[in-house]
Short mmCIF file of C-alpha atoms in Angstrom, two decimals:
data_model
loop_
_atom_site.label_atom_id
_atom_site.label_comp_id
_atom_site.label_asym_id
_atom_site.label_seq_id
_atom_site.Cartn_x
_atom_site.Cartn_y
_atom_site.Cartn_z
CA GLY A 179 62.84 16.91 65.25
CA HIS A 180 65.96 18.86 64.32
CA ALA A 181 67.68 15.94 62.62
CA ASP A 182 64.92 15.39 60.06
CA ARG A 183 64.37 19.12 59.58
CA LEU A 184 68.03 19.91 58.96
CA ASP A 185 68.25 16.96 56.60
CA ARG A 186 65.40 18.49 54.59
CA VAL A 187 67.03 21.95 54.75
CA MET A 188 70.35 20.66 53.41
CA ILE A 189 68.64 18.59 50.69
CA GLU A 190 66.76 21.74 49.67
CA VAL A 191 69.99 23.75 49.47
CA GLN A 192 71.79 20.90 47.72
CA GLY A 193 69.02 20.77 45.12
CA PHE A 194 69.07 24.55 44.61
CA TYR A 195 72.77 24.45 43.74
CA ARG A 196 72.27 21.41 41.48
CA LYS A 197 69.55 23.18 39.48
CA GLY A 198 71.60 26.35 39.31
CA MET A 199 74.70 24.61 38.01
CA GLU A 200 72.67 22.79 35.38
CA ALA A 201 70.91 26.00 34.29
CA THR A 202 74.27 27.68 33.70
CA GLY A 203 75.55 24.85 31.51
CA TYR A 204 77.79 22.95 33.92
CA GLY A 205 75.52 19.95 34.40
CA PRO A 206 73.80 18.81 37.63
CA LEU A 207 76.78 19.42 39.90
CA THR A 208 76.32 19.94 43.63
CA PHE A 209 77.97 19.09 46.95
CA ASP A 210 77.71 15.73 48.71
CA LEU A 211 76.08 15.35 52.12
CA PRO A 212 77.83 13.01 54.58
CA ARG A 213 75.54 10.21 55.78
CA ASP A 214 75.89 7.26 58.14
CA LYS A 215 75.15 3.63 57.31
CA ALA A 216 71.44 4.21 57.94
CA CYS A 217 71.53 7.11 55.44
CA ASN A 218 70.98 9.68 58.18
CA LEU A 219 72.62 13.07 57.71
CA GLU A 220 75.84 13.40 59.70
CA ILE A 221 74.99 15.91 62.44
CA HIS A 222 77.11 16.59 65.52
CA VAL A 223 75.30 18.17 68.46
CA ILE A 224 77.60 20.47 70.46
CA HIS A 225 76.55 22.39 73.54
CA GLY A 226 77.94 25.90 73.90
CA LYS A 227 80.04 26.49 76.97
CA GLU A 228 78.21 29.71 77.81
CA ALA A 229 74.69 31.12 77.76
CA MET A 230 73.07 32.33 74.51
CA HIS A 231 73.89 36.01 74.92
CA ALA A 232 77.60 35.30 75.45
CA TYR A 233 77.77 34.72 71.66
CA GLY A 234 77.34 38.00 69.79
CA ARG A 235 77.14 38.77 66.09
CA GLU A 236 80.93 39.22 65.90
CA ASP A 237 81.76 35.97 67.73
CA SER A 238 82.15 33.64 64.75
CA SER A 239 85.69 32.70 65.80
CA LYS A 240 84.55 31.95 69.33
CA VAL A 241 81.75 29.69 68.11
CA ARG A 242 83.96 27.88 65.64
CA ALA A 243 86.69 27.32 68.21
CA GLU A 244 84.24 25.53 70.50
CA VAL A 245 82.86 23.48 67.59
CA ALA A 246 86.33 22.55 66.36
CA ALA A 247 87.49 21.47 69.82
CA ALA A 248 84.39 19.31 70.33
CA LEU A 249 84.67 17.68 66.91
CA GLU A 250 88.40 17.06 67.19
CA ALA A 251 87.70 15.32 70.51
CA LYS A 252 85.54 12.97 68.45
CA GLY A 253 88.36 12.47 65.93
CA VAL A 254 86.80 14.76 63.31
CA GLN A 255 89.24 17.26 61.77
CA VAL A 256 87.39 20.39 60.60
CA ASN A 257 90.08 22.58 59.07
CA ASP A 258 90.06 20.67 55.79
CA ARG A 259 86.28 20.61 55.39
CA THR A 260 83.42 22.84 54.48
CA LEU A 261 81.47 23.10 57.70
CA VAL A 262 77.91 24.33 58.35
CA ILE A 263 77.29 25.34 61.96
CA PHE A 264 73.58 25.56 62.82
CA GLU A 265 73.24 27.71 65.93
CA VAL A 266 70.32 27.86 68.31
CA LEU A 267 70.97 31.59 68.59
CA LEU A 268 67.74 32.97 67.14
CA GLU A 269 65.81 34.17 70.18
CA TRP A 270 62.03 34.61 70.21
CA LYS A 271 60.60 37.38 72.39
CA ASP A 272 57.01 38.59 72.18
CA ASP A 273 56.57 36.91 68.76
CA ARG A 274 59.75 38.59 67.49
CA ALA A 275 62.77 36.61 66.26
CA ILE A 276 65.98 38.33 67.38
CA GLU A 277 69.28 37.33 65.75
CA VAL A 278 71.76 36.91 68.59
CA GLY A 279 74.83 35.06 67.30
CA PRO A 280 77.03 35.18 64.19
CA TYR A 281 75.34 34.86 60.81
CA VAL A 282 78.14 34.78 58.26
CA GLY A 283 80.24 32.59 55.97
CA SER A 284 83.89 32.53 55.02
CA GLY A 285 86.15 30.21 53.06
CA GLY A 286 87.46 29.20 49.67
CA HIS A 287 87.48 26.45 47.08
CA LEU A 288 89.11 23.97 49.49
CA ALA A 289 87.40 24.54 52.86
CA GLY A 290 85.31 27.02 54.77
CA THR A 291 82.67 27.61 57.42
CA ALA A 292 79.09 28.88 57.43
CA TRP A 293 77.46 30.11 60.66
CA VAL A 294 73.65 29.99 60.33
CA TYR A 295 70.58 29.74 62.54
CA ASP A 296 68.35 26.80 63.36
CA ASP A 297 64.78 27.20 64.50
CA ALA A 298 61.84 24.83 65.02
CA LEU A 299 59.94 26.85 62.40
CA MET A 300 62.58 26.34 59.71
CA ASP A 301 61.53 23.61 57.28
CA PRO A 302 61.45 23.56 53.45
CA ARG A 303 57.97 22.04 53.66
CA GLN A 304 56.82 25.42 54.97
CA LEU A 305 58.19 27.54 52.09
CA SER A 306 54.77 27.67 50.43
CA SER A 307 52.93 28.59 53.63
CA LYS A 308 51.12 31.92 53.80
CA ASN A 309 50.10 31.35 57.41
CA PRO A 310 51.12 34.04 59.90
CA GLY A 311 53.64 33.30 62.63
CA GLY A 312 56.99 34.16 61.07
CA TYR A 313 59.23 37.12 61.78
CA TYR A 314 62.02 38.79 59.81
CA GLY A 315 62.44 42.50 60.52
CA GLY A 316 58.72 42.45 61.25
CA PRO A 317 55.83 39.98 61.30
CA CYS A 318 55.65 37.81 58.19
CA SER A 319 54.25 34.51 57.01
CA VAL A 320 55.80 31.19 57.98
CA GLY A 321 56.77 30.80 54.32
CA ALA A 322 58.56 34.17 54.22
CA PHE A 323 60.41 33.25 57.44
CA ASN A 324 61.67 30.12 55.70
CA SER A 325 62.59 32.09 52.58
CA HIS A 326 64.92 34.28 54.62
CA TYR A 327 66.53 31.64 56.79
CA ILE A 328 66.79 28.73 54.33
CA GLU A 329 68.25 31.11 51.78
CA GLY A 330 70.52 32.28 54.60
CA VAL A 331 71.89 28.74 54.79
CA ALA A 332 72.43 28.68 51.01
CA HIS A 333 73.96 32.19 50.98
CA GLU A 334 76.38 31.73 53.89
CA LEU A 335 77.33 28.30 52.56
CA GLY A 336 78.14 30.13 49.32
CA HIS A 337 80.59 32.33 51.22
CA ALA A 338 82.05 29.21 52.88
CA LEU A 339 82.61 27.86 49.35
CA GLY A 340 84.44 31.05 48.35
CA LEU A 341 81.61 32.93 46.61
CA PRO A 342 81.61 36.76 46.90
CA HIS A 343 78.50 38.91 46.66
CA VAL A 344 77.18 39.36 43.13
CA ALA A 345 73.97 40.85 41.76
CA GLY A 346 72.21 40.03 38.54
CA PRO A 347 71.08 42.34 35.72
CA ARG A 348 67.82 44.28 35.96
CA SER A 349 66.52 42.28 33.01
CA ASN A 350 66.31 39.14 35.18
CA PRO A 351 63.17 39.23 37.37
CA ARG A 352 64.75 36.76 39.78
CA HIS A 353 67.34 37.66 42.39
CA SER A 354 70.90 36.34 42.70
CA LEU A 355 71.58 34.01 45.63
CA MET A 356 74.77 35.92 46.48
CA GLY A 357 73.04 39.29 46.05
CA ASP A 358 69.73 40.05 47.72
CA GLY A 359 68.22 36.64 47.00
CA ASN A 360 67.76 35.95 50.71
CA HIS A 361 64.60 38.05 50.54
CA THR A 362 63.11 36.14 47.61
CA TYR A 363 64.08 32.47 47.97
CA GLY A 364 61.02 30.27 47.39
CA GLU A 365 58.61 33.18 47.01
CA GLU A 366 57.46 31.72 43.68
CA LEU A 367 55.93 28.87 45.68
CA ARG A 368 53.63 31.41 47.32
CA GLY A 369 52.95 33.36 44.11
CA GLU A 370 54.77 36.38 45.57
CA GLY A 371 57.58 36.82 43.06
CA ALA A 372 60.05 35.20 40.70
CA GLY A 373 62.36 33.74 43.34
CA THR A 374 66.11 33.27 43.59
CA TYR A 375 68.69 31.87 41.17
CA LEU A 376 72.39 30.96 41.05
CA HIS A 377 74.32 33.64 39.16
CA PRO A 378 76.63 32.42 36.34
CA ALA A 379 79.54 34.13 38.13
CA SER A 380 78.91 31.97 41.21
CA ALA A 381 78.56 28.83 39.08
CA MET A 382 81.89 29.55 37.35
CA LEU A 383 83.64 29.48 40.73
CA LEU A 384 81.83 26.39 41.98
CA VAL A 385 82.76 24.23 38.99
CA LYS A 386 86.32 24.04 40.38
CA CYS A 387 85.32 24.05 44.05
CA ARG A 388 86.37 20.93 45.96
CA PRO A 389 82.92 20.03 47.42
CA PHE A 390 81.51 20.17 43.85
CA ALA A 391 84.41 18.91 41.75
CA GLY A 392 86.12 16.54 44.17
CA GLU A 393 89.89 16.47 44.51
CA ILE A 394 91.57 18.48 41.73
CA GLU A 395 95.21 17.96 40.84
CA GLY A 396 97.31 20.85 42.13
CA ALA A 397 94.39 22.33 44.08
CA ARG A 398 96.66 23.32 46.96
CA LEU A 399 99.36 24.90 44.81
CA PRO A 400 99.35 28.71 44.59
CA ALA A 401 98.37 30.30 41.31
CA ALA A 402 100.18 33.02 39.39
CA CYS A 403 98.59 35.34 36.86
CA GLU A 404 99.78 38.33 34.84
CA LEU A 405 97.46 40.55 32.86
CA LYS A 406 99.59 40.90 29.74
CA SER A 407 97.29 43.30 27.90
CA MET A 408 93.81 44.75 28.05
CA GLU A 409 91.98 47.52 26.27
CA GLY A 410 88.53 48.96 26.82
CA SER A 411 85.97 50.08 24.27
CA PHE A 412 82.35 51.23 24.41
CA SER A 413 79.66 50.02 22.03
CA ASP A 414 75.86 49.67 22.16
CA GLY A 415 75.75 50.68 25.81
CA GLN A 416 78.33 48.09 26.85
CA LEU A 417 81.84 48.44 28.25
CA ILE A 418 83.90 45.84 26.42
CA LEU A 419 87.23 44.62 27.78
CA ALA A 420 89.46 42.52 25.55
CA GLY A 421 92.89 41.26 26.49
CA GLN A 422 95.21 38.42 27.31
CA ILE A 423 96.35 36.83 30.54
CA GLU A 424 99.28 34.54 31.25
CA CYS A 425 98.50 32.06 34.02
CA GLN A 426 99.83 29.08 35.87
CA PRO A 427 97.75 26.93 36.25
CA PRO A 428 95.83 27.92 33.09
CA ALA A 429 92.64 29.98 33.40
CA PHE A 430 89.30 28.85 32.03
CA GLY A 431 87.10 31.83 32.92
CA LEU A 432 86.98 35.47 33.88
CA ILE A 433 84.47 37.21 36.18
CA ALA A 434 83.89 40.95 36.38
CA TYR A 435 82.24 42.42 39.48
CA ASN A 436 81.12 45.95 38.58
CA ASP A 437 80.56 47.68 41.92
CA SER A 438 79.05 51.16 42.17
CA LEU A 439 80.97 53.25 44.70
CA ASN A 440 77.84 55.34 45.26
CA ILE A 441 76.25 52.37 47.03
CA GLN A 442 77.73 51.23 50.33
CA GLY A 443 78.81 47.59 50.45
CA ASP A 444 79.18 45.19 47.55
CA TYR A 445 75.79 43.44 47.39
CA ASP A 446 75.02 45.57 44.31
CA ALA A 447 78.14 44.48 42.37
CA LYS A 448 76.80 43.18 39.05
CA GLY A 449 78.56 40.15 37.67
CA TRP A 450 79.58 39.43 34.08
CA THR A 451 81.52 36.43 32.81
CA SER A 452 83.73 35.44 29.90
CA VAL A 453 85.53 32.30 28.85
CA VAL A 454 89.31 32.40 28.53
CA ASP A 455 90.67 30.51 25.51
CA SER A 456 93.73 28.27 25.44
CA SER A 457 96.00 31.19 24.57
CA GLY A 458 94.71 33.25 27.50
CA ARG A 459 92.57 35.65 25.44
CA PHE A 460 89.20 36.93 26.60
CA ARG A 461 86.47 39.35 25.60
CA LEU A 462 84.10 40.52 28.31
CA ALA A 463 81.05 42.79 27.85
CA MET A 464 79.31 44.65 30.70
CA GLY A 465 76.03 46.52 30.39
CA GLU A 466 73.65 48.50 32.62
CA LEU A 467 76.15 51.32 33.15
CA GLU A 468 74.63 54.06 35.27
CA PRO A 469 76.33 57.42 35.95
CA GLY A 470 78.82 57.48 38.81
CA PRO A 471 82.13 56.02 40.06
CA TYR A 472 82.80 52.28 39.97
CA GLU A 473 85.29 49.72 41.16
CA LEU A 474 85.68 46.92 38.65
CA ARG A 475 87.08 43.74 40.18
CA LEU A 476 88.27 41.03 37.80
CA GLY A 477 88.55 37.45 39.02
CA VAL A 478 90.62 35.07 36.90
CA CYS A 479 89.44 31.48 37.49
CA HIS A 480 92.29 28.96 37.42
CA ALA A 481 91.88 25.29 36.58
CA ASN A 482 92.89 24.31 40.14
CA GLY A 483 90.21 26.45 41.79
CA PHE A 484 92.31 29.45 42.78
CA VAL A 485 91.23 32.94 41.72
CA SER A 486 93.62 35.76 40.84
CA SER A 487 92.28 39.30 41.26
CA PHE A 488 92.76 42.66 39.57
CA SER A 489 91.00 45.93 40.37
CA PHE A 490 90.27 49.15 38.47
CA GLU A 491 88.39 52.34 39.27
CA TYR A 492 86.58 54.27 36.55
CA THR A 493 83.61 56.59 36.12
CA VAL A 494 80.52 56.69 33.91
CA ASN A 495 79.31 60.15 32.86
CA ALA A 496 75.74 61.50 32.87
CA LEU A 497 75.21 60.15 29.35
CA GLY A 498 76.14 56.61 30.42
CA THR A 499 79.54 56.66 28.69
CA PRO A 500 82.46 55.15 30.64
CA ASP A 501 85.87 56.77 30.93
CA LEU A 502 88.16 54.35 29.12
CA LYS A 503 91.44 55.84 30.32
CA PRO A 504 91.83 53.37 33.25
CA PHE A 505 91.74 50.58 30.65
CA SER A 506 94.34 52.08 28.34
CA PRO A 507 97.43 50.01 27.38
CA VAL A 508 99.78 52.38 29.26
CA VAL A 509 97.77 52.03 32.47
CA PHE A 510 98.15 48.28 32.11
CA LEU A 511 101.88 48.64 31.74
CA LEU A 512 101.87 50.46 35.09
CA LYS A 513 99.73 47.76 36.72
CA ARG A 514 102.12 45.13 35.44
CA ALA A 515 105.03 47.18 36.78
CA VAL A 516 103.35 47.37 40.22
CA ALA A 517 102.81 43.62 40.18
CA ALA A 518 106.47 43.13 39.22
CA TYR A 519 107.45 45.42 42.10
CA GLY A 520 105.40 43.21 44.42
CA ARG A 521 107.47 40.24 43.23
CA ARG A 522 110.64 42.37 43.61
CA ASP A 523 111.37 41.68 39.93
CA SER A 524 113.58 44.74 39.42
CA LYS A 525 114.41 43.90 35.80
CA GLN A 526 110.73 43.76 34.85
CA VAL A 527 110.03 47.00 36.73
CA GLU A 528 112.83 48.75 34.85
CA THR A 529 111.62 47.45 31.48
CA LEU A 530 107.96 48.33 31.99
CA THR A 531 108.53 51.76 33.54
CA SER A 532 110.92 52.69 30.72
CA GLU A 533 108.23 51.73 28.21
CA ILE A 534 105.73 53.96 30.07
CA GLU A 535 108.13 56.90 29.82
CA LYS A 536 108.49 56.35 26.07
CA ARG A 537 104.73 56.28 25.48
CA THR A 538 103.59 59.02 27.85
CA PRO A 539 104.13 62.81 27.94
CA GLU A 540 106.55 63.96 30.62
CA ALA A 541 103.86 65.79 32.60
CA GLU A 542 101.54 62.79 32.91
CA GLU A 543 101.03 61.37 36.40
CA LEU A 544 101.75 57.89 35.01
CA VAL A 545 105.37 58.93 34.40
CA HIS A 546 105.71 60.17 37.99
CA GLN A 547 104.31 56.88 39.28
CA ALA A 548 106.62 54.86 37.03
CA ARG A 549 109.67 56.76 38.29
CA HIS A 550 108.47 56.42 41.88
CA LEU A 551 108.36 52.63 41.47
CA ARG A 552 112.03 52.65 40.50
CA THR A 553 112.79 54.80 43.56
CA LEU A 554 110.98 52.30 45.79
CA LEU A 555 113.14 49.52 44.38
CA ARG A 556 116.26 51.32 45.62
CA PRO A 557 115.21 53.19 48.78
CA SER A 558 117.67 55.45 50.56
CA ALA A 559 118.58 54.58 54.13
CA PRO A 560 116.51 56.55 56.68
CA GLN A 561 118.31 59.70 57.78
CA SER A 562 119.01 60.60 61.39
CA LEU A 563 117.36 63.89 62.27
CA ALA A 564 120.63 64.91 63.93
CA ALA A 565 122.36 64.56 60.54
CA VAL A 566 120.12 67.13 58.82
CA PRO A 567 122.29 70.19 58.02
CA ALA A 568 121.64 73.18 60.30
CA ASP A 569 120.83 75.44 57.34
CA GLN A 570 118.17 73.06 55.97
CA LYS A 571 114.82 74.59 56.85
CA ARG A 572 112.49 71.70 55.93
CA VAL A 573 112.73 67.92 56.06
CA GLY A 574 110.32 65.20 54.97
CA ILE A 575 109.46 62.87 57.83
CA SER A 576 109.07 59.75 55.66
CA GLY A 577 112.83 59.81 55.04
CA LEU A 578 113.82 59.97 58.71
CA GLN A 579 114.77 57.38 61.32
CA PHE A 580 112.07 56.65 63.89
CA VAL A 581 112.50 55.92 67.56
CA GLU A 582 109.48 53.63 67.37
CA GLN A 583 107.14 52.49 64.59
CA SER A 584 104.17 50.11 64.40
CA VAL A 585 101.00 49.55 62.37
CA GLY A 586 97.87 47.52 62.98
CA TRP A 587 98.04 45.54 59.73
CA GLY A 588 101.11 44.60 57.71
CA TRP A 589 104.26 46.51 58.57
CA PRO A 590 105.43 50.16 58.63
CA LEU A 591 106.06 51.52 55.13
CA ARG A 592 107.49 54.76 53.76
CA ASP A 593 106.19 56.44 50.58
CA GLN A 594 103.95 53.47 49.79
CA VAL A 595 101.15 51.32 51.18
CA LEU A 596 100.88 47.59 51.67
CA LEU A 597 100.54 45.88 48.30
CA GLU A 598 97.67 43.43 48.53
CA ALA A 599 95.90 41.43 45.82
CA ALA A 600 94.04 43.67 43.37
CA SER A 601 95.52 46.82 44.93
CA THR A 602 98.32 49.32 44.42
CA CYS A 603 101.46 50.20 46.32
CA PHE A 604 100.96 53.95 45.72
CA LEU A 605 99.72 56.37 48.35
CA GLN A 606 96.38 57.56 46.96
CA VAL A 607 93.78 59.84 48.55
CA ASP A 608 90.87 61.46 46.71
CA GLY A 609 92.02 59.90 43.45
CA ARG A 610 95.43 61.57 43.58
CA PHE A 611 98.87 59.97 43.74
CA HIS A 612 101.26 61.15 46.46
CA ASP A 613 104.95 60.24 46.41
CA ARG A 614 105.72 61.02 50.07
CA GLY A 615 104.02 59.74 53.17
CA LEU A 616 103.53 56.92 55.68
CA PHE A 617 101.31 53.85 55.67
CA ALA A 618 99.52 53.97 59.03
CA HIS A 619 96.82 51.30 59.30
CA ALA A 620 95.17 51.73 62.69
CA PRO A 621 96.31 51.36 65.36
CA SER A 622 99.62 52.85 64.30
CA LYS A 623 102.40 54.96 65.76
CA TYR A 624 105.52 56.63 64.36
CA VAL A 625 107.76 58.32 66.96
CA LEU A 626 110.47 60.94 66.31
CA ASP A 627 113.09 62.49 68.62
CA LEU A 628 113.04 66.15 67.53
CA GLN A 629 115.92 67.17 69.80
CA ASP A 630 114.09 70.49 70.43
CA GLY A 631 115.18 71.94 67.10
CA TRP A 632 112.00 72.25 65.01
CA LYS A 633 109.12 74.71 65.11
CA ARG A 634 106.27 73.47 62.93
CA PHE A 635 104.77 70.20 61.77
CA THR A 636 102.70 70.09 58.59
CA SER A 637 101.00 67.09 57.00
CA GLY A 638 98.13 65.88 54.92
CA TYR A 639 96.13 62.91 56.18
CA GLY A 640 93.24 60.71 55.13
CA LEU A 641 91.97 57.26 54.21
CA GLN A 642 93.75 55.39 51.44
CA ASP A 643 91.49 55.15 48.38
CA GLY A 644 89.73 51.81 48.02
CA HIS A 645 89.30 51.27 51.77
CA SER A 646 86.15 52.01 53.72
CA GLY A 647 87.33 52.21 57.32
CA SER A 648 86.98 55.00 59.87
CA VAL A 649 90.01 56.49 61.63
CA ILE A 650 91.15 59.32 63.88
CA PHE A 651 94.53 61.01 63.47
CA VAL A 652 96.36 62.12 66.61
CA LEU A 653 99.57 64.09 67.13
CA ARG A 654 101.24 63.96 70.55
CA GLY A 655 104.23 65.96 71.80
CA ASN A 656 106.13 65.13 75.00
CA GLY A 657 103.17 62.95 76.04
CA ARG A 658 100.64 65.76 75.52
CA GLU A 659 97.95 65.67 72.84
CA LEU A 660 98.56 68.44 70.30
CA PHE A 661 95.89 67.49 67.77
CA ARG A 662 92.97 65.09 67.38
CA SER A 663 91.07 64.94 64.10
CA GLU A 664 87.39 64.40 63.60
CA ARG A 665 86.36 60.87 62.61
CA VAL A 666 87.64 60.39 59.05
CA ILE A 667 85.40 58.23 56.86
CA ASP A 668 85.68 60.03 53.52
CA HIS A 669 88.54 59.94 51.04
CA ARG A 670 89.24 63.67 51.01
CA LEU A 671 92.73 64.92 51.79
CA HIS A 672 92.74 66.78 55.13
CA SER A 673 95.64 68.87 56.43
CA MET A 674 97.22 70.15 59.64
CA ASP A 675 99.81 72.81 60.53
CA LEU A 676 100.91 72.77 64.18
CA ASP A 677 103.46 74.46 66.44
CA VAL A 678 105.93 71.89 67.80
CA SER A 679 108.38 74.33 69.41
CA GLY A 680 109.97 72.84 72.52
CA ILE A 681 108.83 69.31 71.62
CA ASN A 682 111.34 66.48 71.91
CA ARG A 683 109.22 63.34 71.48
CA LEU A 684 106.72 63.64 68.62
CA GLU A 685 104.20 60.83 68.04
CA LEU A 686 102.16 60.44 64.84
CA MET A 687 99.25 58.14 65.70
CA VAL A 688 96.20 56.73 63.94
CA GLU A 689 93.40 55.21 66.02
CA ASP A 690 90.36 53.25 64.94
CA ALA A 691 87.20 55.32 65.36
CA GLY A 692 85.56 52.95 67.84
CA ASP A 693 84.13 50.47 65.36
CA GLY A 694 87.12 48.16 65.02
CA ALA A 695 90.19 48.43 62.81
CA ASN A 696 88.82 46.59 59.76
CA SER A 697 89.90 48.43 56.58
CA ASP A 698 91.32 51.34 58.63
CA TRP A 699 94.01 52.26 56.11
CA GLY A 700 95.09 55.64 57.46
CA VAL A 701 97.88 57.44 55.59
CA TRP A 702 100.00 60.47 56.41
CA ILE A 703 100.68 62.49 53.25
CA ALA A 704 103.95 64.44 52.99
CA PRO A 705 104.47 64.94 56.75
CA THR A 706 107.13 67.63 57.14
CA LEU A 707 109.14 69.38 59.86
CA ASN A 708 110.01 73.07 59.52
CA ARG A 709 112.59 75.04 61.50
#
């Protein structure tokens, strides 16, 4: 009976999105479901090439590759579609449901994929059931089982449509679909709670999403966005951001994801929205500010469906008052200068950094960062270690030629890190800017030929701020391990001071800590050789 059940599941999810879009003021928009001439839901049954346990939780690519090959053999191209893969990878043992395969979603406003589970017990008709027989982390009712796994379809489909995690305010008794709503979906049918809703931030993204809006002119063209100005203020318990953006294509909305850094992951990131007027101006208010550090991620919603991102870190004190310095006009000049550096717009970098110097006291870190940007625009050629004068007692390694260099993500960089969307190019550890060092995303290696002329190696090391990986730093000399750090998962600056006398080949290495290299942004800070 899977065909009828999955039809009901997808109609349920389709209806949830329709109601959510209407409740947020966008009208009864939702996605279409492909049907054949007899109005049956288009379902392709594909048999896995291997046994159930050959597909683990991290095997989403493996599953999709098999699905894509099977569908393409039928003449169905999947890369330009939003695809839902129902997997028979929920295993029952002794009345326990064990999640075996991938359970995830990924995509954007044009196409994506959701990997979810199917089970004979999964049926929207059972959402109201209080009968025992379900399982989710422990025995539960059949209705609760359906709450978790039908919402799982809606949630992972959300990711396939390009929706990030977002939580709602405490004042709303219901739970956001893209937050922790998978635990509450349909519970109102059993009188067990208020249920799940579609957050306005999610709805704002979906209104320009291809499965909801159809084909949009220019949907495949990249978007460009510059945050021209922004200033923060605090009033009536709310952080208020007002500013102007310059976009192509134009922007119609702005989303703020306010993510507490005291809570691991981003499910807790509370969402707030604002319209953007025809001149690019916006005013966004965020409440429920609790003491602690935050990352504020701004998503600018373009008319063609693309989203441009900006990121800021700030703190809220014990009285609930936010530090407004990260939202000062001068900080925005620096962010614009960094973005201009990313475009290699040297004229704009010069103009903006000069303005920062005019507005800021000489001792301020912002001035040092502005001047460093200009230095990065015109880097000096790496120096041969053999060319270092004999009477020079110290030399910075980031300015030297390497025998070998490699990183696990991006490319080797000196005195900067990889500039990604909503990030910085500056080396930053423990909230501090460092002007000398090496970007060393694991697995990475920088190799020097010391020519037996140096006695000590000193360096700081750590994880780049804003990245949550886990790494191990290793120093090798002449093939022998000289140093191995503990597993680094914090953002404190660590240091080393080692004897390298008699060493010819020196290797600076960063390894992943055994849990994969995702977000493993290791950085060497001011590595130095001393005679």
